[in-house]
Amino acid sequence: MYLDVYISIAITIVAIVSLGLSVIGLPGSWILVGTGAVMAFYLNADRTSAMHLWTFLAITAVAAFGELLEFIAGAAGVSKLGGSRRSAALAIVGSIVGAIMGLFIGTPVPVVGSIVVSLLLGGVGAFAGAVLGERWKGRSWDEAFAIGKAAFWGRLLGTMGKLVCSGTNMCVVIAAAWMR
């Protein structure tokens, strides 16, 4: 009985941390899928989880859709205006660095502040990376700025879409951890 509660608490903590990792561009959605796999194939055997095969397949599909959404939105932001691969790569690096910084800067407002600031600074990092990449390629400030703006909005919208998918999966994993 007590072991079931401890397992449910541990799964809940992992699910919440995984959502936070998704905010900063790390593979939190895949950690949720891995947690779902453990629940479906290991914990379900001794009835300590309500995660079943179809639920596991559904969260896997939702995670893949969220990743695809983030990739398409981010890539579309830079390539729509003719940005280079270099600026796209630097936009990705900048967005991860900015998102990690945002977690620490947004700390005074617990959870919500960190998520919002991390999202915004992830977008700012994408902007800075894209501008740096385009200036490095020799483009004018106006062209680089336009591509940077597109990278900002692509990153912001893509990450928000991925967060909706990851948040949905988090809720499903937590619900399955507590249901028997």
CSV table of C-alpha atoms in Angstrom, one decimal, residues 3-179:
chain,number,residue,atom,x,y,z
A,3,LEU,CA,4.9,1.5,-1.8
A,4,ASP,CA,2.1,2.4,-4.3
A,5,VAL,CA,1.9,5.9,-2.8
A,6,TYR,CA,5.6,6.4,-3.0
A,7,ILE,CA,5.7,5.2,-6.6
A,8,SER,CA,2.9,7.6,-7.5
A,9,ILE,CA,4.6,10.5,-5.8
A,10,ALA,CA,7.9,9.7,-7.6
A,11,ILE,CA,6.1,9.5,-11.0
A,12,THR,CA,4.3,12.8,-10.3
A,13,ILE,CA,7.7,14.5,-9.5
A,14,VAL,CA,9.3,13.1,-12.6
A,15,ALA,CA,6.3,14.2,-14.7
A,16,ILE,CA,6.4,17.8,-13.4
A,17,VAL,CA,10.2,18.0,-13.8
A,18,SER,CA,9.8,16.7,-17.4
A,19,LEU,CA,7.4,19.5,-18.2
A,20,GLY,CA,10.0,21.9,-16.9
A,21,LEU,CA,12.7,20.4,-19.1
A,22,SER,CA,10.4,20.8,-22.1
A,23,VAL,CA,10.2,24.5,-21.4
A,24,ILE,CA,14.0,24.9,-21.8
A,25,GLY,CA,14.2,22.8,-25.0
A,26,LEU,CA,15.4,19.6,-23.4
A,27,PRO,CA,13.7,16.2,-24.1
A,28,GLY,CA,11.2,16.4,-21.3
A,29,SER,CA,8.4,15.1,-23.4
A,30,TRP,CA,10.5,11.9,-24.1
A,31,ILE,CA,11.1,11.4,-20.4
A,32,LEU,CA,7.3,11.5,-20.0
A,33,VAL,CA,7.1,8.8,-22.7
A,34,GLY,CA,9.8,6.8,-21.0
A,35,THR,CA,7.9,7.1,-17.7
A,36,GLY,CA,4.8,5.9,-19.5
A,37,ALA,CA,6.6,2.9,-20.8
A,38,VAL,CA,7.8,1.9,-17.4
A,39,MET,CA,4.3,2.3,-16.1
A,40,ALA,CA,2.7,0.4,-19.0
A,41,PHE,CA,5.2,-2.5,-19.2
A,42,TYR,CA,6.6,-2.8,-15.7
A,43,LEU,CA,4.3,-1.3,-13.1
A,44,ASN,CA,1.1,-2.4,-14.9
A,45,ALA,CA,2.1,-6.1,-14.4
A,46,ASP,CA,1.6,-5.8,-10.7
A,47,ARG,CA,-1.4,-3.4,-10.9
A,48,THR,CA,0.4,-0.4,-9.5
A,49,SER,CA,-0.3,1.7,-12.6
A,50,ALA,CA,-3.3,2.4,-14.8
A,51,MET,CA,-1.2,3.1,-17.9
A,52,HIS,CA,-2.2,0.7,-20.6
A,53,LEU,CA,-0.7,0.0,-24.0
A,54,TRP,CA,-3.2,2.3,-25.9
A,55,THR,CA,-2.6,5.1,-23.4
A,56,PHE,CA,1.1,4.7,-23.8
A,57,LEU,CA,0.8,4.8,-27.6
A,58,ALA,CA,-1.3,7.9,-27.4
A,59,ILE,CA,1.2,9.8,-25.2
A,60,THR,CA,3.9,8.7,-27.6
A,61,ALA,CA,2.0,10.1,-30.6
A,62,VAL,CA,1.2,13.4,-28.7
A,63,ALA,CA,4.9,13.8,-27.8
A,64,ALA,CA,6.0,13.2,-31.4
A,65,PHE,CA,3.4,15.7,-32.6
A,66,GLY,CA,4.7,18.3,-30.1
A,67,GLU,CA,8.3,17.8,-31.3
A,68,LEU,CA,7.2,18.0,-34.9
A,69,LEU,CA,5.2,21.2,-34.1
A,70,GLU,CA,8.2,22.8,-32.4
A,71,PHE,CA,10.6,21.8,-35.2
A,72,ILE,CA,8.3,23.1,-38.0
A,73,ALA,CA,7.5,26.4,-36.3
A,74,GLY,CA,11.2,27.0,-35.4
A,75,ALA,CA,12.5,26.1,-38.9
A,76,ALA,CA,9.7,28.0,-40.6
A,77,GLY,CA,10.6,31.1,-38.7
A,78,VAL,CA,14.1,31.3,-40.1
A,79,SER,CA,13.7,29.6,-43.5
A,80,LYS,CA,10.6,31.6,-44.4
A,81,LEU,CA,12.7,34.7,-44.9
A,82,GLY,CA,15.7,32.9,-46.5
A,83,GLY,CA,17.8,32.5,-43.3
A,84,SER,CA,20.9,30.3,-43.5
A,85,ARG,CA,21.5,27.0,-41.8
A,86,ARG,CA,24.1,28.7,-39.7
A,87,SER,CA,21.5,31.1,-38.3
A,88,ALA,CA,19.0,28.3,-37.7
A,89,ALA,CA,21.7,26.3,-35.8
A,90,LEU,CA,22.7,29.4,-33.8
A,91,ALA,CA,19.0,30.2,-33.1
A,92,ILE,CA,18.6,26.7,-31.6
A,93,VAL,CA,21.7,27.1,-29.4
A,94,GLY,CA,20.6,30.7,-28.4
A,95,SER,CA,17.1,29.5,-27.5
A,96,ILE,CA,18.4,26.8,-25.2
A,97,VAL,CA,20.8,29.1,-23.5
A,98,GLY,CA,18.1,31.8,-23.2
A,99,ALA,CA,15.5,29.4,-21.8
A,100,ILE,CA,17.9,28.0,-19.2
A,101,MET,CA,18.8,31.6,-18.1
A,102,GLY,CA,15.1,32.3,-17.9
A,103,LEU,CA,14.5,29.6,-15.4
A,104,PHE,CA,16.9,31.3,-13.0
A,105,ILE,CA,15.8,34.9,-13.7
A,106,GLY,CA,12.1,34.0,-13.4
A,107,THR,CA,12.6,32.3,-10.0
A,108,PRO,CA,11.2,35.1,-7.8
A,109,VAL,CA,7.7,34.3,-9.1
A,110,PRO,CA,7.5,30.5,-8.5
A,111,VAL,CA,6.8,28.1,-11.4
A,112,VAL,CA,4.8,30.5,-13.5
A,113,GLY,CA,7.4,33.2,-13.5
A,114,SER,CA,10.1,30.8,-14.5
A,115,ILE,CA,8.1,29.3,-17.3
A,116,VAL,CA,7.1,32.6,-18.8
A,117,VAL,CA,10.5,34.2,-18.5
A,118,SER,CA,12.1,31.0,-19.9
A,119,LEU,CA,9.8,31.0,-22.9
A,120,LEU,CA,10.5,34.7,-23.6
A,121,LEU,CA,14.3,34.4,-23.1
A,122,GLY,CA,14.2,31.3,-25.3
A,123,GLY,CA,12.7,33.4,-28.0
A,124,VAL,CA,15.2,36.2,-27.4
A,125,GLY,CA,18.0,33.7,-27.6
A,126,ALA,CA,16.7,32.4,-30.9
A,127,PHE,CA,16.5,36.0,-32.1
A,128,ALA,CA,20.1,36.7,-31.1
A,129,GLY,CA,21.4,33.5,-32.6
A,130,ALA,CA,19.7,34.1,-35.9
A,131,VAL,CA,20.9,37.7,-36.1
A,132,LEU,CA,24.4,36.6,-35.2
A,133,GLY,CA,24.3,33.9,-37.9
A,134,GLU,CA,23.0,36.2,-40.6
A,135,ARG,CA,25.5,39.0,-39.7
A,136,TRP,CA,28.3,36.3,-39.8
A,137,LYS,CA,27.1,35.4,-43.3
A,138,GLY,CA,27.4,39.0,-44.3
A,139,ARG,CA,23.8,40.1,-44.4
A,140,SER,CA,22.7,43.6,-43.5
A,141,TRP,CA,21.4,44.5,-40.1
A,142,ASP,CA,17.9,44.9,-41.5
A,143,GLU,CA,17.9,41.5,-43.1
A,144,ALA,CA,19.4,39.9,-40.0
A,145,PHE,CA,16.9,41.6,-37.8
A,146,ALA,CA,13.9,40.4,-39.9
A,147,ILE,CA,15.2,36.8,-39.8
A,148,GLY,CA,15.8,37.2,-36.0
A,149,LYS,CA,12.2,38.3,-35.5
A,150,ALA,CA,11.0,35.3,-37.4
A,151,ALA,CA,13.2,33.0,-35.3
A,152,PHE,CA,11.8,34.6,-32.1
A,153,TRP,CA,8.2,34.0,-33.1
A,154,GLY,CA,8.9,30.6,-34.5
A,155,ARG,CA,10.6,29.5,-31.3
A,156,LEU,CA,7.9,31.0,-29.1
A,157,LEU,CA,5.0,29.5,-30.9
A,158,GLY,CA,6.7,26.2,-31.4
A,159,THR,CA,7.6,25.9,-27.8
A,160,MET,CA,4.1,26.9,-26.7
A,161,GLY,CA,2.6,24.2,-28.9
A,162,LYS,CA,5.0,21.6,-27.6
A,163,LEU,CA,4.2,22.7,-24.0
A,164,VAL,CA,0.5,22.1,-24.6
A,165,CYS,CA,1.3,18.5,-25.8
A,166,SER,CA,3.8,17.9,-22.9
A,167,GLY,CA,1.3,19.3,-20.4
A,168,THR,CA,-1.4,17.0,-21.7
A,169,ASN,CA,0.9,14.0,-21.4
A,170,MET,CA,2.0,15.1,-17.9
A,171,CYS,CA,-1.7,15.1,-16.8
A,172,VAL,CA,-2.3,11.7,-18.3
A,173,VAL,CA,0.9,10.2,-16.7
A,174,ILE,CA,0.0,11.7,-13.3
A,175,ALA,CA,-3.6,10.5,-13.5
A,176,ALA,CA,-2.4,7.0,-14.5
A,177,ALA,CA,0.0,6.9,-11.6
A,178,TRP,CA,-2.7,7.6,-9.1
A,179,MET,CA,-5.5,5.5,-10.6
